[in-house]
Short mmCIF file of N, CA and C in Angstrom, two decimals:
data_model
loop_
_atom_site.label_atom_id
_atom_site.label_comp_id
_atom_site.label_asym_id
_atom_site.label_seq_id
_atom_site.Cartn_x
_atom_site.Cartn_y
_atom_site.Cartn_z
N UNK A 50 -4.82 -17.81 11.74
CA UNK A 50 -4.30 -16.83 10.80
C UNK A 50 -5.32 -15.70 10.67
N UNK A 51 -5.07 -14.53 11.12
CA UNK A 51 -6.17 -13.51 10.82
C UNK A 51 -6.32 -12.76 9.69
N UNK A 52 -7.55 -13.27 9.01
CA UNK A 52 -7.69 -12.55 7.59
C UNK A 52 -7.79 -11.21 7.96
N UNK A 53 -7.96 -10.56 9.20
CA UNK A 53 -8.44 -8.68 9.20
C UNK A 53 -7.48 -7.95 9.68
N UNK A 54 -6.42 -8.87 9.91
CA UNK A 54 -4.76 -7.79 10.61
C UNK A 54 -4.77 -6.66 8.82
N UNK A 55 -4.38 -5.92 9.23
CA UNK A 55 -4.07 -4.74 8.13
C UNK A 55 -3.33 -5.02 7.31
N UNK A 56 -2.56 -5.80 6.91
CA UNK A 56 -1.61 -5.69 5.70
C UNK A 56 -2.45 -7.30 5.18
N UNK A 57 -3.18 -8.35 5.39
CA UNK A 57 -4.04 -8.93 4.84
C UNK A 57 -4.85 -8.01 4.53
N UNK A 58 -5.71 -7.44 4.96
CA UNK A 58 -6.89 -6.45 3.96
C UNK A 58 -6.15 -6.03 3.15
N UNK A 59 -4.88 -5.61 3.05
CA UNK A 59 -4.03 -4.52 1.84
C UNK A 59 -4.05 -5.36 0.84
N UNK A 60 -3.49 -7.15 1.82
CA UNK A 60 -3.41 -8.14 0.21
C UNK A 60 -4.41 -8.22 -0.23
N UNK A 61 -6.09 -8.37 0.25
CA UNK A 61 -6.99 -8.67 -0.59
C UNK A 61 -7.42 -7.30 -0.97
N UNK A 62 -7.18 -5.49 -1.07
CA UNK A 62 -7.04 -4.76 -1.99
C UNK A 62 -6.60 -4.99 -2.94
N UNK A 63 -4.64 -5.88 -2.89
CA UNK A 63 -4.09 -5.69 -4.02
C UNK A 63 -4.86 -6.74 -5.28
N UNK A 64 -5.21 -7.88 -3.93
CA UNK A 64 -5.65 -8.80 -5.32
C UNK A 64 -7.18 -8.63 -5.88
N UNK A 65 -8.07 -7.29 -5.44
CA UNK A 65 -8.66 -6.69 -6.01
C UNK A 65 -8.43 -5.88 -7.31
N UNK A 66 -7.17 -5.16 -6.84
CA UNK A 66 -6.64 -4.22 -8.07
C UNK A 66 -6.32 -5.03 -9.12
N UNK A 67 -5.68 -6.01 -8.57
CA UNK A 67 -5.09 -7.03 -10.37
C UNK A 67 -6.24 -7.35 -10.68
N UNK A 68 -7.82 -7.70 -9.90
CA UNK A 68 -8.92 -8.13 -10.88
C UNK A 68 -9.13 -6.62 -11.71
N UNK A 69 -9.34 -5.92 -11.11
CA UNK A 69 -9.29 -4.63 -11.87
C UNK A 69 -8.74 -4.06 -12.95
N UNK A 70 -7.31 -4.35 -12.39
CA UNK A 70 -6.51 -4.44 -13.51
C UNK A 70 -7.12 -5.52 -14.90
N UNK A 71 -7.28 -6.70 -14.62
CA UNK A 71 -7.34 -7.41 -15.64
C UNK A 71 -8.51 -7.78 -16.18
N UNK A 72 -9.83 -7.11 -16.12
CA UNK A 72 -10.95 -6.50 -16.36
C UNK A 72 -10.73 -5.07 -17.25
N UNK A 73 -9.88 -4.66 -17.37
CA UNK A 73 -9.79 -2.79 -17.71
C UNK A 73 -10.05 -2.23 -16.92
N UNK A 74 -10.07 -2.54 -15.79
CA UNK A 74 -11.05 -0.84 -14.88
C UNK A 74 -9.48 -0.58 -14.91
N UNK A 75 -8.71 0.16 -15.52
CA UNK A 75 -7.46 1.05 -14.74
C UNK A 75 -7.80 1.91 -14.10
N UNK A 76 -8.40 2.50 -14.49
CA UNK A 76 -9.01 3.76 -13.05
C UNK A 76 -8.70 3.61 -11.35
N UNK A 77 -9.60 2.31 -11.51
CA UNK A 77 -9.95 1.49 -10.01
C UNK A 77 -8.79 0.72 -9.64
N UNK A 78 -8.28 -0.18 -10.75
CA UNK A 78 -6.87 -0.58 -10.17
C UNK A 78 -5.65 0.44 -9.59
N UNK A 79 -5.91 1.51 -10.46
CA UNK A 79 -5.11 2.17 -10.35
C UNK A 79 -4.53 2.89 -8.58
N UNK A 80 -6.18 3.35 -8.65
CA UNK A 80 -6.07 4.29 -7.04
C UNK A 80 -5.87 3.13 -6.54
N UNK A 81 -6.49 1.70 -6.28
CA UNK A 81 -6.04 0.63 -5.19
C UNK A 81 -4.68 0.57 -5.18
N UNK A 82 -3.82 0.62 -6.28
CA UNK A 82 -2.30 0.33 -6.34
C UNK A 82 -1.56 1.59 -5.90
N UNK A 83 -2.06 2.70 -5.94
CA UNK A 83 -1.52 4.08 -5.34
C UNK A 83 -1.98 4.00 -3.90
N UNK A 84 -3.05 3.47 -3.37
CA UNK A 84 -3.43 3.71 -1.99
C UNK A 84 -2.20 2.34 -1.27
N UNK A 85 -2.38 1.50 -1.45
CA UNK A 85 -1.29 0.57 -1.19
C UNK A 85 0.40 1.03 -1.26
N UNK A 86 0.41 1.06 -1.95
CA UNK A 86 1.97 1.68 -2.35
C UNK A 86 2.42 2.82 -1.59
N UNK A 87 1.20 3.84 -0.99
CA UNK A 87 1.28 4.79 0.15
C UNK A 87 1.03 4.80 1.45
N UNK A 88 1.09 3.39 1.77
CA UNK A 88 0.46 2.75 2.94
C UNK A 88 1.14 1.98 4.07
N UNK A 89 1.59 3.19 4.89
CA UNK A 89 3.10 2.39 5.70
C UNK A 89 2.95 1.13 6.31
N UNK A 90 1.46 0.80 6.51
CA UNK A 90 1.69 -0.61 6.96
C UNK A 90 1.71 -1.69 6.22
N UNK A 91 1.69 -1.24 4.71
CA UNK A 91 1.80 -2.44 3.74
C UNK A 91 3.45 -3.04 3.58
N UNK A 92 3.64 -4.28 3.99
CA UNK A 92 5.49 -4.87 3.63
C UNK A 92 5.33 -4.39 2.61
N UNK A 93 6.89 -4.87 2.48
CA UNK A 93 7.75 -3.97 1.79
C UNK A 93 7.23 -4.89 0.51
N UNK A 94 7.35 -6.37 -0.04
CA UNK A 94 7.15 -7.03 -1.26
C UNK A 94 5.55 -6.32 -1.29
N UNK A 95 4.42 -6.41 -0.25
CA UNK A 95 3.12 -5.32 -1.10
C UNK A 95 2.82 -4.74 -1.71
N UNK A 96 4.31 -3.45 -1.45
CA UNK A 96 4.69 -2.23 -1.72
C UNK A 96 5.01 -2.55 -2.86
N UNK A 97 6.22 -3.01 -3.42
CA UNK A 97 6.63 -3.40 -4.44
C UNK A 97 5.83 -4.11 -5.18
N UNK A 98 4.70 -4.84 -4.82
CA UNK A 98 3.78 -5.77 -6.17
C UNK A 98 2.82 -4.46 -6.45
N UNK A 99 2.65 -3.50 -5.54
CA UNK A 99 1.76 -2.51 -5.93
C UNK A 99 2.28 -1.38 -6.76
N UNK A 100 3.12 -0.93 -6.93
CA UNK A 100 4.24 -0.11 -7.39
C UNK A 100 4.25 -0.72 -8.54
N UNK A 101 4.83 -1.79 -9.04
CA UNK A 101 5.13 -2.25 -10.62
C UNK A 101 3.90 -2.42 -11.10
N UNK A 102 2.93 -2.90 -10.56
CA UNK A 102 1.70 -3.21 -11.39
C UNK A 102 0.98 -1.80 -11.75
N UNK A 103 1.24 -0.76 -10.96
CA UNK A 103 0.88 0.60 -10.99
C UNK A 103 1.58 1.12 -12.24
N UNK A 104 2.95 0.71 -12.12
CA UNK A 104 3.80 1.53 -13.34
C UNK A 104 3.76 0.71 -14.62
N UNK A 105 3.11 -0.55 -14.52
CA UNK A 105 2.40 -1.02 -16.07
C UNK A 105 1.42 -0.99 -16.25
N UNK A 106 0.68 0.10 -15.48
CA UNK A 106 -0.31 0.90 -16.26
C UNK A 106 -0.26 2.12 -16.47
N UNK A 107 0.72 2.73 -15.85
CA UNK A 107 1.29 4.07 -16.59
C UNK A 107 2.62 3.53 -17.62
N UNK A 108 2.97 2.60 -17.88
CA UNK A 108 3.68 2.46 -19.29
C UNK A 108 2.77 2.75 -20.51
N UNK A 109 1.40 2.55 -20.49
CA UNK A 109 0.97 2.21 -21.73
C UNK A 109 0.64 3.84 -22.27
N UNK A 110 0.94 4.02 -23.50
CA UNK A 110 0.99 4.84 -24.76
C UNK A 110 0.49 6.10 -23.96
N UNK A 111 -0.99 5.93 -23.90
CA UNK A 111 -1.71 7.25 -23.50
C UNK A 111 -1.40 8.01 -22.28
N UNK A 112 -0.46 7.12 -21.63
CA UNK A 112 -0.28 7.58 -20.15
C UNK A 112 1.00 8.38 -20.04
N UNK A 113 1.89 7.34 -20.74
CA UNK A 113 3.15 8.70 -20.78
C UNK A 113 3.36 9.74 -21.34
N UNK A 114 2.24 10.15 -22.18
CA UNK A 114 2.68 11.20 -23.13
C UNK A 114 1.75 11.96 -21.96
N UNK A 115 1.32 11.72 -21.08
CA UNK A 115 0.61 12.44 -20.36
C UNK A 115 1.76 13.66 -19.50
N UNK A 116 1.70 14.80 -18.82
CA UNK A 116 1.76 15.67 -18.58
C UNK A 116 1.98 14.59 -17.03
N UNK A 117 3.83 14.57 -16.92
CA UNK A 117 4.39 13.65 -16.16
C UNK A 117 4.46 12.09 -15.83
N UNK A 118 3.75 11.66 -16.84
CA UNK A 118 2.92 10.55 -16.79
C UNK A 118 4.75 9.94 -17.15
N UNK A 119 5.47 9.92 -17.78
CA UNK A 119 7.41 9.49 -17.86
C UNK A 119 7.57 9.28 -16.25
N UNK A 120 7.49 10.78 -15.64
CA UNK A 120 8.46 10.53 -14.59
C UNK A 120 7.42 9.39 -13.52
N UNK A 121 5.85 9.36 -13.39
CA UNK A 121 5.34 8.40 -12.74
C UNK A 121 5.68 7.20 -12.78
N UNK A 122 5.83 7.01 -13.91
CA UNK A 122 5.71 5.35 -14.80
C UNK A 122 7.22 5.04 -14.20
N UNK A 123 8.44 5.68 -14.35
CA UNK A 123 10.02 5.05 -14.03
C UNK A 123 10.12 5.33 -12.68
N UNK A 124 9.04 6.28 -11.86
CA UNK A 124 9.31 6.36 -10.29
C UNK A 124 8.80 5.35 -9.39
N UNK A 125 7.55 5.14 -10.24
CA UNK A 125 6.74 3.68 -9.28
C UNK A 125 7.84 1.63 -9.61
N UNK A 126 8.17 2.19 -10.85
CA UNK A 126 8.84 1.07 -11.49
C UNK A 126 10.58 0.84 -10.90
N UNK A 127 10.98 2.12 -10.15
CA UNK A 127 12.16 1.72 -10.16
C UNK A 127 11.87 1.49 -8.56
N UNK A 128 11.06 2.27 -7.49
CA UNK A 128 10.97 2.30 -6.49
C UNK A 128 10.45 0.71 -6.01
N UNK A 129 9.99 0.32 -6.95
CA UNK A 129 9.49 -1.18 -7.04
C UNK A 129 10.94 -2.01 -6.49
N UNK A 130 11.42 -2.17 -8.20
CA UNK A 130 12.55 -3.02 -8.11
C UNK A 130 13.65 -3.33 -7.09
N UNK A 131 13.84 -1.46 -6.29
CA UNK A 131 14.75 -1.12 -5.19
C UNK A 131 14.39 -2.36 -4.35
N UNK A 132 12.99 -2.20 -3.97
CA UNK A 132 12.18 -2.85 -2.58
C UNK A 132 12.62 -4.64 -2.78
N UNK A 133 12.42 -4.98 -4.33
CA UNK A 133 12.27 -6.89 -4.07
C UNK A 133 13.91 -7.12 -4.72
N UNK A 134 13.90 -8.18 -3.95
CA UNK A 134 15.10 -9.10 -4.40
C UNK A 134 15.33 -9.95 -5.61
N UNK A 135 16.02 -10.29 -6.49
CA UNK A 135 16.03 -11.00 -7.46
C UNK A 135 15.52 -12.26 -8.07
N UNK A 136 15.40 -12.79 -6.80
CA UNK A 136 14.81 -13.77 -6.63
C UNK A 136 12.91 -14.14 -6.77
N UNK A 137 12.68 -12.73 -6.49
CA UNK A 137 11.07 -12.52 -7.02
C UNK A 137 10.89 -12.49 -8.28
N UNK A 138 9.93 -13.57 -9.12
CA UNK A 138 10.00 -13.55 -10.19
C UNK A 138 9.04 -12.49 -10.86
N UNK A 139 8.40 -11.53 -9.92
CA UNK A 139 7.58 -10.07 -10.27
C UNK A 139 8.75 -9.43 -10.84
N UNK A 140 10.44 -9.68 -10.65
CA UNK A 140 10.90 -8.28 -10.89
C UNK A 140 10.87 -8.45 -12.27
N UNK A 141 11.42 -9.49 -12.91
CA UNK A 141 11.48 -9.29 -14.60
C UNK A 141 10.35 -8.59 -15.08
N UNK A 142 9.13 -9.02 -14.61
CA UNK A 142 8.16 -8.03 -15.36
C UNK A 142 8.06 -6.81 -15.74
N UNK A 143 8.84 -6.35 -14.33
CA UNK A 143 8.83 -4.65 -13.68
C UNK A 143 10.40 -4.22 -14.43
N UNK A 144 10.79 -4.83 -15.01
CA UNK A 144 11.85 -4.60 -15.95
C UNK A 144 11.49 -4.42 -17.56
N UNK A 145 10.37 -5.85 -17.32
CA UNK A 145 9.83 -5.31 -19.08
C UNK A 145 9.15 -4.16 -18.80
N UNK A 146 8.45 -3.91 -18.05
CA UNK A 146 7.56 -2.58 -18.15
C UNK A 146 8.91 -0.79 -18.84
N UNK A 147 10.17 -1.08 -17.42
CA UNK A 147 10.44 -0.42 -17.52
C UNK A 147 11.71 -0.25 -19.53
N UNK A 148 11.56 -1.64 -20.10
CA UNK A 148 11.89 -1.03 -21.51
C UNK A 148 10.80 -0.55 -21.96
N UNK A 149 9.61 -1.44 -21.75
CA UNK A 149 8.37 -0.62 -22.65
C UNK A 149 8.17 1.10 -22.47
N UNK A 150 8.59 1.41 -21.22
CA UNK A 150 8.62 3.00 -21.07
C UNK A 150 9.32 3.86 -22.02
N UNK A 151 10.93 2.96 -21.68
CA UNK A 151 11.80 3.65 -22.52
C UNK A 151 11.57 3.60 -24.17
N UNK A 152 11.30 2.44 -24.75
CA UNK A 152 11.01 1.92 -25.97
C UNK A 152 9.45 3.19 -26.99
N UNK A 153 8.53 3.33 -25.77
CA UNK A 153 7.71 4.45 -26.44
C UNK A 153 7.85 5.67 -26.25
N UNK A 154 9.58 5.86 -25.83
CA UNK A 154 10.14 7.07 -25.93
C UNK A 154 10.80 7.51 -26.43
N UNK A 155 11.00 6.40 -27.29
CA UNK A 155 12.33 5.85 -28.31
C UNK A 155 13.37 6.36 -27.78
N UNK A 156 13.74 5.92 -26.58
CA UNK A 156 14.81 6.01 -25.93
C UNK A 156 15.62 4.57 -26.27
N UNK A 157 16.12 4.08 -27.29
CA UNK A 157 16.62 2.90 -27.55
C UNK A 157 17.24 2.21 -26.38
N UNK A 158 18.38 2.91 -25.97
CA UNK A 158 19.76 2.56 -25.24
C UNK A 158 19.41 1.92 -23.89
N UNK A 159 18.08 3.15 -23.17
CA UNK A 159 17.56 2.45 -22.12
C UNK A 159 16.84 1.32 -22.09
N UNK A 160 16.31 1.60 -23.46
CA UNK A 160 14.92 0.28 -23.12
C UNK A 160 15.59 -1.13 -23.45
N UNK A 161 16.80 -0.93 -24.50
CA UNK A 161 17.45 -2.32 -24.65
C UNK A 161 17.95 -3.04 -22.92
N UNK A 162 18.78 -1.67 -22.38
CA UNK A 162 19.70 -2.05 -20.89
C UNK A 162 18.46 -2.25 -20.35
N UNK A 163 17.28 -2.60 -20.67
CA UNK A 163 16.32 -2.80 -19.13
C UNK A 163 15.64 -4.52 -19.82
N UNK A 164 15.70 -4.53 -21.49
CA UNK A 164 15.59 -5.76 -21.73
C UNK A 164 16.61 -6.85 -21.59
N UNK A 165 17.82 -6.18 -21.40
CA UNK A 165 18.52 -6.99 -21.01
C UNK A 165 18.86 -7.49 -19.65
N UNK A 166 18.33 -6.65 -18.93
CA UNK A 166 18.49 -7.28 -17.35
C UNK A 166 17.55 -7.95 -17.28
N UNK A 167 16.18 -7.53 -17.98
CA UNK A 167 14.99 -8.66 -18.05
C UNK A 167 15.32 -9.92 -17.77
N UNK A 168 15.87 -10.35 -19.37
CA UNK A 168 16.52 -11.40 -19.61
C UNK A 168 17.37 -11.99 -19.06
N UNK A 169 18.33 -11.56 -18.82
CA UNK A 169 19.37 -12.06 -17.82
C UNK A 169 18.92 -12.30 -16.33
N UNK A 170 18.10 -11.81 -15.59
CA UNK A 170 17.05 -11.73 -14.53
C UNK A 170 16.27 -13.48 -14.57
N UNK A 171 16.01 -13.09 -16.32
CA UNK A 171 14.45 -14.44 -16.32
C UNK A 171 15.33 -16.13 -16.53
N UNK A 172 16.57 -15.47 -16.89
CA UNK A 172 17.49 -17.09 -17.45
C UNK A 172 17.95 -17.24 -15.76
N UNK A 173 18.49 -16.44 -14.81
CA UNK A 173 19.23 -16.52 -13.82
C UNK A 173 18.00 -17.24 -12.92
N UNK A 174 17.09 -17.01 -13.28
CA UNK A 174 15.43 -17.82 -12.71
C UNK A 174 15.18 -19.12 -13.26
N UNK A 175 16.03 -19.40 -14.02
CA UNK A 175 14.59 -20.26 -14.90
C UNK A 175 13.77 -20.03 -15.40
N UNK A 176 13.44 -18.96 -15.98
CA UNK A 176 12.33 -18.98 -16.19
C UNK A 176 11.84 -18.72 -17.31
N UNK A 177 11.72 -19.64 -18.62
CA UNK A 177 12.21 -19.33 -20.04
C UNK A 177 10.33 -18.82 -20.51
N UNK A 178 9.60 -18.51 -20.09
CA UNK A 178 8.94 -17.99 -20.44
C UNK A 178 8.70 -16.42 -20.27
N UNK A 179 9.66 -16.01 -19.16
CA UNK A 179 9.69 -14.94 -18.95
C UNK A 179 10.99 -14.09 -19.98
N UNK A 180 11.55 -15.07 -20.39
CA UNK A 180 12.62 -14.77 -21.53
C UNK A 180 12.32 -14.46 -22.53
N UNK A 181 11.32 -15.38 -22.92
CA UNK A 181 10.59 -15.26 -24.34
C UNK A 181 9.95 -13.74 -24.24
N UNK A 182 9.22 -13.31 -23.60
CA UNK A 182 8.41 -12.82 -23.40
C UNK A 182 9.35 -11.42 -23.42
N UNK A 183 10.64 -11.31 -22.80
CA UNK A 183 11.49 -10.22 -23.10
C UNK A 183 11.88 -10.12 -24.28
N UNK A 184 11.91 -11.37 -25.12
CA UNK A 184 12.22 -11.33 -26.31
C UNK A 184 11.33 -10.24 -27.45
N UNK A 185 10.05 -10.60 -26.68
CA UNK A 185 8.67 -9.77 -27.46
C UNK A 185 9.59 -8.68 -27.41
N UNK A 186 9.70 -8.32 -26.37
CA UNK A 186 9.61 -6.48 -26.08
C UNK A 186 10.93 -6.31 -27.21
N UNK A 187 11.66 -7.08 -26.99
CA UNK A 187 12.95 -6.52 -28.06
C UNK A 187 12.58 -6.42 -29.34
N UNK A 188 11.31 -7.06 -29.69
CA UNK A 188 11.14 -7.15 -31.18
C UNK A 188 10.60 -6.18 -31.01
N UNK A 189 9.53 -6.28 -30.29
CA UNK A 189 8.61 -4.27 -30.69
C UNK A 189 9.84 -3.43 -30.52
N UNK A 190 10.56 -3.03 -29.76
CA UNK A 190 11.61 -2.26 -30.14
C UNK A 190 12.11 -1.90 -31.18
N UNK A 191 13.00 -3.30 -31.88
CA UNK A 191 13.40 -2.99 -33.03
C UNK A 191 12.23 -2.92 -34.23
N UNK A 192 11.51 -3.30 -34.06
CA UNK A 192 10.32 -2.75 -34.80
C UNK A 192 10.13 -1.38 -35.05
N UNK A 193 9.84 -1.01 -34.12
CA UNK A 193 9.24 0.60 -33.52
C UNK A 193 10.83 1.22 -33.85
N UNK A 194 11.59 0.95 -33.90
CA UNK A 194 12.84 1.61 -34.62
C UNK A 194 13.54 1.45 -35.75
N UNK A 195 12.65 0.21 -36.75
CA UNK A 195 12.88 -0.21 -37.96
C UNK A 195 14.24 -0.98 -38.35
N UNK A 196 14.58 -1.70 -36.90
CA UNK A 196 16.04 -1.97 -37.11
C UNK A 196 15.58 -3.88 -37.35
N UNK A 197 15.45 -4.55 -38.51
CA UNK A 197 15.26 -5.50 -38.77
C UNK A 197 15.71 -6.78 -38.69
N UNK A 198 17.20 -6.18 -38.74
CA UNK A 198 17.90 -7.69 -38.97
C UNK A 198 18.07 -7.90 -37.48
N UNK A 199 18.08 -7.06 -36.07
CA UNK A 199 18.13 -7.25 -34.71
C UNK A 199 16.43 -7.47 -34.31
N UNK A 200 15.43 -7.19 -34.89
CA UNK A 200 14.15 -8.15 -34.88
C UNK A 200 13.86 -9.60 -35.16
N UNK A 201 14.95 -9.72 -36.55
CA UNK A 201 15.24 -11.09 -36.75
C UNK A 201 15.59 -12.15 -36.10
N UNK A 202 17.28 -11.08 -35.48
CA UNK A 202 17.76 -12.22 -35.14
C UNK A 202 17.18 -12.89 -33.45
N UNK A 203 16.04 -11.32 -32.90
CA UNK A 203 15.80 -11.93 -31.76
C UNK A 203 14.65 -12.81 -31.93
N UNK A 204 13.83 -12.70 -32.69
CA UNK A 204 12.71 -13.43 -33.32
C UNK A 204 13.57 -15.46 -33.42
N UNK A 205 14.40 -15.05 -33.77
CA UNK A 205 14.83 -16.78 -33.96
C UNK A 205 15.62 -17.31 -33.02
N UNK A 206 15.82 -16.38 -31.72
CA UNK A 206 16.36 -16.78 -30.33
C UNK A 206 15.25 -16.91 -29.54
N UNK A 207 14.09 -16.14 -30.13
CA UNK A 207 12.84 -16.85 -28.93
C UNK A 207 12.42 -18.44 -29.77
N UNK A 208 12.56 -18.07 -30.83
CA UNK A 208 12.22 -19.91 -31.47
C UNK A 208 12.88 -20.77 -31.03
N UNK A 209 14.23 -20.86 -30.79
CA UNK A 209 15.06 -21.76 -30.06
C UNK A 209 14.49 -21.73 -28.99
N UNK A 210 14.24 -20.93 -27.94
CA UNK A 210 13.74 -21.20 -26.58
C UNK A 210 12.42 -21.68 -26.68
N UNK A 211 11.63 -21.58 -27.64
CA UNK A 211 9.88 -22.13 -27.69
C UNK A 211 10.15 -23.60 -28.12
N UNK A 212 11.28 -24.14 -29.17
CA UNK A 212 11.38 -25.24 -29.26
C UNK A 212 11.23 -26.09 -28.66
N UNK A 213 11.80 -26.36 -28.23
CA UNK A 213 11.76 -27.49 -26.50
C UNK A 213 10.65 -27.57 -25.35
N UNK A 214 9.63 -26.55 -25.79
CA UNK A 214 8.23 -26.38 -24.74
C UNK A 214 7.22 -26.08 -25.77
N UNK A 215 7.39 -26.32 -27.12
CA UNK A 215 6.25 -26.29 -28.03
C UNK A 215 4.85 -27.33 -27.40
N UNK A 216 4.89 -27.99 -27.09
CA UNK A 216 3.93 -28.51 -26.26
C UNK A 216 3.57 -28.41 -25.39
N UNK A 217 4.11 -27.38 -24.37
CA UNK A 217 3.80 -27.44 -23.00
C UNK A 217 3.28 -25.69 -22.64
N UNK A 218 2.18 -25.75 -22.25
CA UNK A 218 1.34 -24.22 -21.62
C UNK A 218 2.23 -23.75 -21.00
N UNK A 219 2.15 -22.07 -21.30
CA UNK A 219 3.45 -21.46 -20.51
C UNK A 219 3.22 -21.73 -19.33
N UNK A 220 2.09 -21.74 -18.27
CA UNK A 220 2.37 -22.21 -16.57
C UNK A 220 3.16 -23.27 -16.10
N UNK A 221 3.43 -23.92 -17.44
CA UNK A 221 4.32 -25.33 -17.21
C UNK A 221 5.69 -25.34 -17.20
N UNK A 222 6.25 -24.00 -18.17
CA UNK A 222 7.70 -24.33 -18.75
C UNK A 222 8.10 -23.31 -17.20
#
């Protein structure tokens, strides 16, 4: 197996950038996930893990209010989703990202239709932690839009789903 064919070096860029990423350097993650994502010999799922992880770091607050920093954040995020199949459990993420976009734009309508494919995405998986976790975003939503009793009621649909794995680390459920 050759670790130095070119699209292995790209993977151990990308899995540079997520240390990056998950350290704070966004800076450094950042250009690694833009140099990848522009990089015709990176596959196509590369492309796409580099692309969403790029556009959840242009979701966050300071970035979209930036001077295009909107149209970056939903171009890397949707160009993502195009590329992987449903079956990748990266896309729900790249779905929450893309309500969190809409949500600190108080664009309600979108950011709900993108938590809901989340969701529907993370149940059609299995994957009830990735549900829950859409659940968050719906609450900051209705939060961030003061709409309470739809904070509520999603607040006590992620409790039903935490019920049954109250003991068990999310890598498990």
């Amino acid at each position: 197996y050759p670790l130095e064919g070119q699209n292995n070096r790209l993977w151990r860029n990308y899995y540079n950038a997520r240390l990056a990423h998950m350290e704070l350097r966004e800076a450094d993650a950042e250009m690694l996930y833009k140099q990848i994502s522009e990089n015709a010999a990176a596959s196509d799922r590369l492309r796409a893990y580099a692309l969403g992880d790029w556009g959840a770091i242009l979701e966050r607050s300071r970035r979209i209010f930036e001077s295009g920093g909107r149209e970056k954040a939903v171009s890397a995020l949707k160009s993502a989703l195009q590329i992987l199949p449903d079956v990748d459990r990266k896309k729900v993420s790249m779905l929450q990202s893309l309500c969190g976009v809409y949500a600190r734009l108080q664009e309600r309508n979108l950011a709900e239709a993108y938590a809901i494919q989340a969701f529907d995405l993370a149940k059609k998986q299995t994957n009830v932690y990735e549900m829950v976790l859409t659940y968050d975003r719906m609450k900051s939503l209705y939060y961030m839009t003061g709409d309470w009793k739809s904070l509520l009621g999603v607040d006590s649909k992620a409790e039903e789903l935490l019920a049954g794995f109250a003991q068990s680390p999310p890598f498990l459920v």
